[in-house]
Coordinates of C-alpha atoms in Angstrom, one line a residue:
Chain A
M182 CA -61.9 -205.4 131.9
Q183 CA -59.7 -203.6 129.4
Q184 CA -56.6 -202.0 130.8
T185 CA -55.9 -198.4 129.8
A186 CA -52.7 -198.1 127.8
Y187 CA -49.8 -196.2 129.4
T188 CA -49.5 -193.0 127.2
K189 CA -46.6 -191.1 128.9
P190 CA -43.1 -191.4 127.6
L191 CA -41.3 -194.5 128.5
P192 CA -37.6 -195.0 128.8
V193 CA -35.8 -197.0 126.1
P194 CA -33.0 -198.9 128.0
D195 CA -29.7 -199.1 126.3
S196 CA -26.4 -200.8 126.8
E197 CA -25.4 -198.3 129.5
S198 CA -28.7 -198.1 131.3
T199 CA -30.1 -201.6 131.3
P200 CA -28.7 -202.5 134.7
F201 CA -30.3 -199.4 136.2
W202 CA -33.8 -200.2 134.7
D203 CA -33.5 -203.9 135.6
G204 CA -32.8 -202.8 139.1
M205 CA -35.7 -200.5 139.3
R206 CA -38.0 -203.3 138.1
E207 CA -36.6 -205.5 140.9
G208 CA -37.0 -202.8 143.5
R209 CA -33.4 -201.9 143.9
L210 CA -31.6 -198.6 143.1
M211 CA -28.6 -199.6 141.1
L212 CA -26.0 -197.0 140.4
Q213 CA -22.6 -197.0 138.7
R214 CA -19.5 -196.4 140.8
C215 CA -15.9 -195.8 139.6
A216 CA -13.7 -198.6 140.9
S217 CA -10.7 -196.3 141.3
S218 CA -12.2 -193.1 142.6
G219 CA -15.2 -194.6 144.4
E220 CA -17.4 -191.9 142.9
F221 CA -20.9 -192.7 142.2
L222 CA -22.2 -191.7 138.8
F223 CA -25.6 -190.8 137.3
P224 CA -26.7 -190.9 134.6
P225 CA -24.9 -194.2 133.5
V226 CA -21.8 -194.0 131.2
T227 CA -19.5 -196.5 129.5
F228 CA -16.3 -194.8 130.7
C229 CA -15.9 -193.1 134.0
P230 CA -15.0 -189.4 133.6
G231 CA -11.4 -188.9 134.4
S232 CA -10.2 -192.4 135.1
L233 CA -11.7 -193.7 131.8
E234 CA -12.3 -197.1 133.5
R235 CA -15.4 -199.2 133.0
P236 CA -17.7 -198.5 135.9
E237 CA -19.0 -201.2 138.3
W238 CA -22.6 -201.4 139.5
A239 CA -23.6 -201.2 143.1
Q240 CA -26.8 -201.1 145.0
A241 CA -27.5 -197.5 146.5
S242 CA -29.3 -196.7 149.7
G243 CA -32.0 -194.7 147.9
K244 CA -31.8 -192.0 150.5
G245 CA -30.9 -188.4 149.9
T246 CA -32.1 -184.8 150.1
V247 CA -34.1 -182.5 147.8
F248 CA -31.5 -180.5 145.7
S249 CA -34.0 -178.7 143.5
W250 CA -37.5 -179.1 142.3
I251 CA -40.2 -177.8 139.9
V252 CA -43.9 -177.9 140.1
V253 CA -45.4 -178.5 136.7
R254 CA -48.7 -176.6 136.6
H255 CA -49.2 -176.1 132.8
P256 CA -49.5 -179.6 131.2
V257 CA -47.2 -180.1 128.2
P258 CA -48.3 -181.9 126.1
R259 CA -51.8 -181.2 127.3
D260 CA -53.3 -184.4 126.1
I261 CA -50.9 -186.5 128.1
Y262 CA -50.5 -184.4 131.3
A263 CA -53.8 -182.6 131.7
D264 CA -54.9 -185.0 134.4
E265 CA -51.5 -185.1 136.1
V266 CA -50.8 -181.5 137.0
P267 CA -49.7 -180.3 139.4
Y268 CA -46.8 -182.7 139.7
V269 CA -43.3 -182.4 141.1
V270 CA -40.0 -183.3 139.5
A271 CA -36.9 -183.2 141.7
I272 CA -33.2 -183.5 141.5
V273 CA -32.1 -185.5 144.6
A274 CA -28.7 -185.4 146.2
L275 CA -28.2 -189.0 147.1
D276 CA -26.3 -190.0 150.2
E277 CA -23.8 -191.7 147.9
G278 CA -22.8 -188.3 146.6
C279 CA -24.3 -188.1 143.1
R280 CA -27.6 -186.5 142.0
M281 CA -30.4 -188.2 140.3
T282 CA -33.9 -187.3 139.0
G283 CA -37.3 -188.6 140.2
N284 CA -40.8 -187.5 140.8
L285 CA -41.6 -186.4 144.3
I286 CA -44.7 -188.2 145.7
G287 CA -46.5 -188.4 149.0
I288 CA -46.3 -184.6 149.6
A289 CA -48.2 -181.5 148.5
P290 CA -46.2 -179.4 146.0
E291 CA -46.3 -176.4 148.3
D292 CA -44.8 -178.3 151.2
V293 CA -41.6 -179.3 149.4
R294 CA -38.5 -177.7 150.9
A295 CA -34.9 -177.7 149.8
G296 CA -32.7 -180.2 151.8
M297 CA -35.6 -182.2 153.0
P298 CA -34.8 -185.9 153.4
V299 CA -36.3 -188.2 150.9
E300 CA -36.1 -191.9 150.0
I301 CA -36.6 -193.9 146.8
A302 CA -40.0 -195.1 145.8
F303 CA -40.6 -197.4 142.9
N304 CA -43.2 -196.3 140.5
R305 CA -44.2 -199.3 138.4
V306 CA -45.9 -198.0 135.3
T307 CA -45.7 -201.1 133.0
P308 CA -44.5 -204.7 133.5
E309 CA -41.2 -203.8 132.2
I310 CA -40.7 -200.3 133.4
T311 CA -40.5 -199.0 137.0
L312 CA -39.7 -195.2 137.2
P313 CA -37.7 -193.7 140.1
A314 CA -39.7 -191.5 142.6
F315 CA -38.9 -190.2 146.0
R316 CA -41.1 -189.7 149.1
P317 CA -40.4 -187.8 152.3
S318 CA -38.5 -189.8 154.9
E319 CA -37.5 -189.4 158.5
G320 CA -33.9 -188.6 157.4
Chain B
M82 CA -6.4 -167.8 122.4
F83 CA -7.4 -166.7 118.9
K84 CA -6.3 -163.1 118.4
L85 CA -9.6 -161.9 117.2
R86 CA -9.5 -158.2 118.1
D87 CA -10.8 -155.9 115.4
K88 CA -9.7 -158.1 112.5
Y89 CA -13.2 -158.8 111.4
A90 CA -16.4 -156.9 111.1
I91 CA -20.2 -157.2 110.7
A92 CA -20.8 -155.4 107.4
G93 CA -24.5 -156.1 106.9
I94 CA -27.6 -157.1 108.8
G95 CA -31.0 -158.3 107.7
N96 CA -34.2 -159.8 109.2
T97 CA -37.7 -160.8 108.3
D98 CA -40.8 -159.8 110.1
Y99 CA -41.3 -161.6 113.3
T100 CA -44.7 -163.3 113.4
K101 CA -46.6 -166.2 114.9
A102 CA -47.5 -167.7 111.6
S103 CA -45.2 -166.8 108.7
G104 CA -47.1 -168.9 106.2
R105 CA -43.8 -169.5 104.5
T106 CA -41.1 -172.1 104.3
V107 CA -38.2 -171.7 106.7
R108 CA -35.9 -171.7 103.7
S109 CA -37.7 -168.7 102.2
L110 CA -37.4 -166.8 105.5
A111 CA -33.7 -167.6 105.6
T112 CA -33.1 -166.5 102.1
E113 CA -35.0 -163.2 102.6
A114 CA -32.8 -162.4 105.7
C115 CA -29.6 -163.3 103.9
L116 CA -30.5 -161.2 100.8
K117 CA -31.3 -158.3 103.0
A118 CA -28.0 -158.6 104.9
I119 CA -26.0 -158.8 101.7
E120 CA -27.7 -155.8 100.2
D121 CA -27.3 -153.9 103.5
A122 CA -23.6 -154.5 103.2
G123 CA -23.5 -153.1 99.7
L124 CA -22.5 -156.6 98.4
T125 CA -24.1 -158.8 95.8
V126 CA -24.7 -162.6 96.1
A127 CA -21.7 -163.1 93.8
D128 CA -19.5 -161.8 96.6
I129 CA -20.6 -164.4 99.1
D130 CA -18.4 -167.4 99.4
G131 CA -19.3 -168.7 102.8
I132 CA -22.6 -169.5 104.6
V133 CA -23.1 -170.7 108.2
S134 CA -26.2 -171.5 110.3
F135 CA -27.2 -173.4 113.3
N136 CA -30.3 -175.6 114.0
F137 CA -31.8 -177.4 116.9
N138 CA -35.3 -177.7 115.7
D139 CA -36.4 -176.6 112.3
S140 CA -34.1 -174.6 110.0
A141 CA -33.0 -174.4 106.5
P142 CA -29.7 -176.1 105.4
A143 CA -27.0 -173.5 104.7
I144 CA -26.3 -175.2 101.4
G145 CA -30.0 -175.0 100.4
V146 CA -30.2 -171.3 101.2
A147 CA -27.0 -170.7 99.2
T148 CA -28.5 -172.6 96.3
E149 CA -31.7 -170.6 96.5
M150 CA -29.6 -167.4 96.4
G151 CA -27.9 -168.7 93.3
I152 CA -24.5 -169.5 94.9
E153 CA -23.3 -172.5 93.0
N154 CA -20.2 -173.1 94.9
A155 CA -20.3 -171.9 98.5
G156 CA -16.7 -172.7 99.5
Y157 CA -17.6 -172.8 103.2
A158 CA -21.1 -174.0 104.1
V159 CA -21.6 -175.3 107.6
D160 CA -24.7 -176.2 109.8
Y161 CA -23.9 -176.4 113.5
A162 CA -26.1 -178.6 115.6
A163 CA -26.7 -176.0 118.2
G164 CA -29.6 -174.4 120.0
G165 CA -29.7 -171.1 121.9
N166 CA -25.9 -171.4 122.4
G167 CA -25.2 -171.0 118.7
A168 CA -25.9 -167.4 117.9
N169 CA -22.4 -166.1 118.5
L170 CA -20.8 -169.5 117.6
I171 CA -21.7 -169.1 114.0
T172 CA -20.3 -165.5 113.7
L173 CA -17.1 -166.6 115.3
A174 CA -17.0 -169.6 113.0
A175 CA -17.2 -167.2 110.1
T176 CA -14.2 -165.2 111.4
A177 CA -12.3 -168.4 111.7
A178 CA -13.1 -169.4 108.1
I179 CA -11.9 -166.1 106.9
E180 CA -8.8 -166.3 109.0
A181 CA -8.1 -169.7 107.5
G182 CA -8.5 -168.4 104.0
L183 CA -11.6 -170.6 103.3
A184 CA -13.9 -167.6 102.5
K185 CA -13.9 -163.8 102.3
N186 CA -17.5 -162.8 102.8
V187 CA -19.6 -165.1 105.0
V188 CA -23.3 -164.8 105.6
C189 CA -24.6 -166.2 108.9
F190 CA -28.3 -166.8 109.5
R191 CA -30.8 -168.4 111.8
A192 CA -34.3 -169.1 110.5
M193 CA -37.2 -170.9 112.1
N194 CA -41.0 -171.3 112.1
G195 CA -40.7 -171.5 115.9
R196 CA -44.4 -170.9 116.5
S197 CA -46.2 -172.2 113.5
G198 CA -43.8 -175.1 112.8
F199 CA -41.7 -176.9 115.3
R200 CA -42.4 -175.4 118.7
L201 CA -39.3 -175.7 120.8
G202 CA -41.3 -175.1 124.0
G203 CA -44.0 -177.6 123.0
G204 CA -42.6 -180.8 124.2
R205 CA -43.9 -182.9 121.4
D206 CA -40.7 -184.9 121.2
L207 CA -41.5 -187.6 123.7
S208 CA -38.7 -190.0 122.8
A209 CA -36.8 -191.1 125.9
Y210 CA -33.5 -192.3 124.6
G211 CA -30.1 -191.3 126.0
V212 CA -30.2 -188.9 128.8
T213 CA -33.9 -188.1 128.3
Q214 CA -34.8 -191.7 129.5
Y215 CA -34.1 -190.3 133.0
T216 CA -36.2 -187.1 132.6
A217 CA -39.0 -187.3 130.0
P218 CA -40.8 -190.3 131.7
L219 CA -41.0 -188.2 134.8
G220 CA -42.9 -185.4 132.9
W221 CA -39.7 -183.3 132.8
I222 CA -39.7 -182.5 129.0
T223 CA -39.8 -178.8 128.0
Y224 CA -37.2 -176.0 128.2
P225 CA -39.2 -174.0 130.8
Q226 CA -39.3 -177.1 132.9
A227 CA -35.6 -177.7 132.5
M228 CA -34.5 -174.1 133.4
A229 CA -37.0 -173.7 136.2
M230 CA -35.0 -176.4 138.0
W231 CA -31.9 -174.2 137.8
A232 CA -33.7 -171.1 138.8
R233 CA -35.0 -172.8 141.9
R234 CA -31.5 -173.7 142.9
H235 CA -30.3 -170.2 142.5
M236 CA -33.2 -169.1 144.8
I237 CA -32.1 -171.7 147.4
D238 CA -28.5 -170.7 147.3
Y239 CA -28.8 -166.9 147.1
G240 CA -32.3 -165.8 148.0
T241 CA -33.0 -164.7 144.4
T242 CA -36.8 -163.8 144.1
E243 CA -39.5 -163.3 141.7
E244 CA -39.1 -159.6 142.3
H245 CA -35.8 -159.7 140.4
W246 CA -37.4 -161.5 137.5
A247 CA -40.3 -159.1 137.4
E248 CA -37.8 -156.2 137.1
I249 CA -36.2 -157.9 134.1
A250 CA -39.5 -158.8 132.4
T251 CA -41.0 -155.3 132.7
T252 CA -37.8 -153.5 131.7
F253 CA -37.5 -155.6 128.5
R254 CA -41.1 -155.0 127.8
D255 CA -40.6 -151.3 128.1
N256 CA -38.0 -151.5 125.4
A257 CA -40.2 -153.6 123.2
V258 CA -43.0 -151.1 123.3
I259 CA -41.0 -148.6 121.4
N260 CA -39.5 -151.2 119.0
E261 CA -41.4 -151.5 115.7
R262 CA -40.0 -155.0 115.2
A263 CA -41.2 -156.4 118.5
M264 CA -44.0 -158.9 118.6
Q265 CA -45.1 -158.0 122.1
R266 CA -45.7 -154.2 122.5
T267 CA -48.4 -154.0 125.1
P268 CA -47.0 -152.3 128.2
M269 CA -46.5 -154.6 131.2
T270 CA -46.6 -153.5 134.8
K271 CA -45.3 -155.4 137.8
D272 CA -48.8 -156.3 138.7
D273 CA -49.3 -157.8 135.2
Y274 CA -46.2 -159.9 135.8
Y275 CA -47.3 -161.1 139.2
N276 CA -50.9 -161.9 138.0
S277 CA -49.6 -164.0 135.1
R278 CA -50.2 -167.7 135.7
F279 CA -47.6 -170.2 136.8
I280 CA -46.5 -172.5 134.0
V281 CA -43.9 -174.4 135.9
D282 CA -43.4 -173.1 139.4
P283 CA -41.2 -171.0 139.9
F284 CA -41.7 -169.7 136.4
R285 CA -44.8 -167.6 135.4
M286 CA -45.9 -167.0 131.9
Y287 CA -43.9 -163.8 131.7
D288 CA -40.7 -165.5 132.8
I289 CA -40.7 -167.4 129.5
C290 CA -39.8 -166.1 126.1
L291 CA -42.0 -165.8 123.0
E292 CA -42.3 -168.4 120.3
S293 CA -41.6 -166.8 116.9
D294 CA -41.4 -167.4 113.2
G295 CA -38.7 -165.4 111.4
A296 CA -35.1 -165.1 110.4
C297 CA -32.0 -163.0 111.0
A298 CA -28.8 -162.8 109.1
V299 CA -25.4 -160.9 109.2
V300 CA -22.5 -160.6 106.7
I301 CA -19.0 -161.0 108.2
T302 CA -15.9 -159.9 106.4
S303 CA -12.4 -158.6 107.2
A304 CA -12.2 -155.3 108.9
E305 CA -10.2 -153.9 106.0
H306 CA -12.8 -155.0 103.4
A307 CA -15.7 -153.7 105.7
R308 CA -14.2 -150.2 105.6
D309 CA -14.7 -150.0 101.9
L310 CA -18.4 -151.2 102.1
K311 CA -21.7 -149.3 102.4
Q312 CA -22.2 -149.3 106.2
K313 CA -20.1 -148.2 109.1
P314 CA -18.3 -151.4 110.1
V315 CA -19.1 -153.0 113.5
Y316 CA -15.9 -154.6 114.6
I317 CA -15.7 -157.9 116.4
M318 CA -13.5 -157.1 119.4
G319 CA -13.7 -160.6 120.9
G320 CA -15.7 -163.7 121.4
A321 CA -15.8 -167.1 123.0
Y322 CA -17.7 -170.4 122.8
G323 CA -17.7 -173.2 125.3
G324 CA -19.0 -174.5 128.6
G325 CA -18.3 -176.7 131.5
P326 CA -18.5 -180.4 132.3
S327 CA -21.8 -181.9 131.3
Q328 CA -23.2 -184.8 129.3
G329 CA -23.6 -182.6 126.3
D330 CA -27.2 -183.7 125.7
D331 CA -28.4 -180.1 126.0
L332 CA -31.7 -179.9 127.8
F333 CA -31.1 -182.1 130.7
D334 CA -27.3 -182.4 130.8
A335 CA -27.6 -180.5 134.1
I336 CA -27.7 -183.5 136.4
R337 CA -23.9 -183.7 136.6
W338 CA -23.3 -180.0 136.4
P339 CA -21.0 -178.8 139.2
S340 CA -23.3 -176.2 140.6
H341 CA -26.7 -175.2 139.4
S342 CA -26.1 -171.6 140.5
H343 CA -23.7 -170.8 137.6
N344 CA -23.8 -171.7 133.9
C345 CA -21.5 -171.7 130.9
F346 CA -20.7 -168.0 131.0
K347 CA -18.4 -168.6 134.1
Y348 CA -16.3 -170.8 131.9
L349 CA -16.3 -168.3 128.9
A350 CA -15.5 -165.2 130.8
D351 CA -11.8 -165.2 130.7
D352 CA -11.6 -166.0 127.0
L353 CA -14.2 -163.5 126.1
W354 CA -12.7 -160.5 128.0
G355 CA -9.2 -161.7 127.2
S356 CA -9.8 -161.8 123.5
A357 CA -11.3 -158.3 123.5
G358 CA -8.8 -156.8 125.9
I359 CA -11.5 -155.1 127.9
G360 CA -13.7 -155.9 130.9
P361 CA -17.4 -155.7 131.9
E362 CA -17.1 -152.1 133.0
D363 CA -16.3 -151.1 129.5
V364 CA -19.7 -152.4 128.0
D365 CA -22.1 -149.7 127.0
V366 CA -25.1 -151.9 126.1
A367 CA -25.7 -155.6 126.4
E368 CA -28.0 -157.9 124.6
I369 CA -28.3 -161.0 126.9
Y370 CA -29.8 -164.3 126.0
D371 CA -33.2 -164.2 127.8
C372 CA -35.0 -167.3 127.0
F373 CA -36.1 -166.9 130.6
T374 CA -35.9 -163.9 132.8
Y375 CA -33.7 -165.9 135.1
S376 CA -31.1 -166.7 132.5
V377 CA -30.1 -163.1 132.4
L378 CA -28.8 -163.3 136.0
M379 CA -26.7 -166.3 135.1
A380 CA -25.0 -164.4 132.3
L381 CA -24.4 -161.3 134.3
E382 CA -22.8 -163.2 137.1
G383 CA -20.8 -165.6 135.0
L384 CA -19.3 -162.8 132.9
G385 CA -18.4 -160.8 136.0
F386 CA -20.8 -157.8 136.0
C387 CA -21.5 -158.8 139.5
K388 CA -20.5 -161.6 141.9
E389 CA -22.2 -165.1 141.7
G390 CA -25.5 -164.8 143.5
E391 CA -25.7 -161.0 143.2
G392 CA -27.4 -160.9 139.9
G393 CA -30.8 -160.3 141.4
P394 CA -29.9 -157.2 143.4
F395 CA -27.7 -156.0 140.5
V396 CA -30.7 -155.7 138.0
M397 CA -32.8 -153.7 140.4
G398 CA -33.3 -149.9 140.7
G399 CA -33.2 -149.1 137.1
R400 CA -29.7 -150.2 136.4
I401 CA -30.7 -152.2 133.3
A402 CA -33.1 -149.7 131.9
R403 CA -32.4 -147.6 128.8
D404 CA -31.2 -144.7 131.0
G405 CA -29.4 -147.0 133.5
A406 CA -25.8 -147.8 133.9
L407 CA -26.0 -151.0 131.9
P408 CA -28.9 -151.0 129.4
L409 CA -30.0 -154.6 128.7
N410 CA -31.9 -156.0 125.8
T411 CA -32.8 -152.7 124.3
H412 CA -35.0 -154.4 121.6
G413 CA -37.1 -156.2 124.2
G414 CA -35.1 -159.4 124.0
L415 CA -36.4 -162.9 123.4
L416 CA -39.0 -162.2 126.1
S417 CA -40.7 -159.4 124.2
E418 CA -39.2 -158.7 120.7
A419 CA -39.1 -162.2 119.3
Y420 CA -37.4 -165.6 119.7
I421 CA -35.1 -166.1 116.8
H422 CA -32.8 -168.2 118.9
G423 CA -30.7 -165.3 120.1
F424 CA -29.7 -164.1 116.6
N425 CA -32.0 -161.1 116.9
H426 CA -29.6 -159.9 119.8
V427 CA -26.8 -159.7 117.3
I428 CA -29.0 -157.5 114.9
E429 CA -29.9 -155.2 117.8
A430 CA -26.3 -154.8 118.9
V431 CA -25.3 -153.8 115.5
E432 CA -28.1 -151.2 115.2
Q433 CA -27.0 -149.8 118.6
L434 CA -23.4 -149.5 117.5
R435 CA -24.3 -148.0 114.1
G436 CA -26.5 -145.5 115.9
T437 CA -29.6 -146.5 113.9
A438 CA -31.7 -147.9 116.8
G439 CA -34.2 -145.0 116.6
A440 CA -36.2 -144.4 119.8
R441 CA -34.3 -147.3 121.4
Q442 CA -30.8 -145.8 120.8
I443 CA -28.5 -145.7 123.7
K444 CA -26.6 -142.5 123.5
G445 CA -22.9 -142.9 123.1
A446 CA -23.0 -146.7 122.7
E447 CA -19.6 -147.8 121.5
I448 CA -19.1 -151.3 122.9
A449 CA -21.8 -154.0 123.0
L450 CA -22.0 -157.4 124.4
T451 CA -24.1 -160.2 122.9
T452 CA -24.6 -163.5 124.6
A453 CA -26.2 -166.8 123.5
G454 CA -27.2 -169.8 125.6
A455 CA -28.5 -170.3 129.1
M456 CA -27.3 -173.6 130.3
T457 CA -24.1 -175.7 130.1
C458 CA -22.8 -174.5 126.7
G459 CA -22.9 -171.0 125.2
S460 CA -21.3 -168.2 123.2
A461 CA -20.6 -164.5 123.6
M462 CA -19.3 -161.7 121.5
I463 CA -18.0 -158.2 122.0
L464 CA -18.7 -155.6 119.3
R465 CA -17.5 -152.1 118.9
N466 CA -18.2 -149.3 116.4

């Protein structure tokens, strides 16, 4: 049986982001942390803002709360997202202190609330790429 | 701070028709708008020695437009890589060039086939490099989708509602109805607004600006020179360009933004008012960058017309209508006149201060504000007659 090709945008890992995407593929949320300030960073950088040090990588809990979200109802581009709408994209405030992006799954769009606890889910879309998603958690 | 006040003036303005399908090259639109602005000023092409533009999607290179106009040696020709934040940036860059002795008469333009050509809202660029690798693969691609995320956070923090946005959309449409330049002149009621479909919740169709083909241009020169030209000079009292801490990747550089309930204008305000030597209470008419209804609130709050979070209540009750205390977007704005990336705001401000805005004219308008940008980086300018 022929497998349908994945047609949505795929991330192109670079020298800063490869550990993040490697972690996603392995089912671990890997984030950067500034060694001197302890601050977690997202998206990845080469130099920590302020200290200008090279960040270290650490595994994060994957737990957080919904900071903001949108419900995409009009598909853009239509040919790619017509069958996907409505879908939810969120910014999540992670327990580690930084924010990151992900789709919200396992919940109806109209039930999403600000501040609701969520946890990371690993959305495997190709053998190489697993996208970050979040689902409601007990908190 | 650059001591800008009243040293430079807008001496001429020009624009093409605003359409959905120009059927023309962007360079031809740009050249038409520039030639009109030069003629409006009472100058000839031979007087122009500087040209500045900005582009994010399609545009015409400044040097190409200069060449088409027959300027063989534009001493100062610059293209800024800027989007909606750039409209006042390029006018301020023109003043800096004149101040530095690089040019005497600078034409500034923005030109785009924003509907028939590259549709900024269309999301066709699906590359996921740099910061977009964390956004586009999630289906978070377009500007309405980007800004809706901020708008939601403002609702969470401050109780901002769709009622506030409906007031903005319908007020601006009222202004467009009597504006012969406007693309969208059909009257809009609050019910029309509420009945429009959701594009990206919380934004409905009428929260999102038009897509347009067209071009706008202005000529900037010294105040002293402007007084000898054809039109009544419109003086640049002050201006500012900048923003706060972000990745600088435009669309989605908001992930690390300190608070999604303010934007660049909070960071510009002191420079803007300080350079002009006035405050928000002195503004008679304001042309605010309205790529979305919601972005108007961010600018009003950031520039100190009201406190952060109070933009919604501030715009209610007719305050922003033509006969209100602070008339906003008297031409209909990007929501109802046209989306020439904010440069049409500058044209309208000049018309208001010249007293040539016809049915739209705000009586006694002496000081106007223009803003450009809605997210982490922007620009603003204060003009007077």
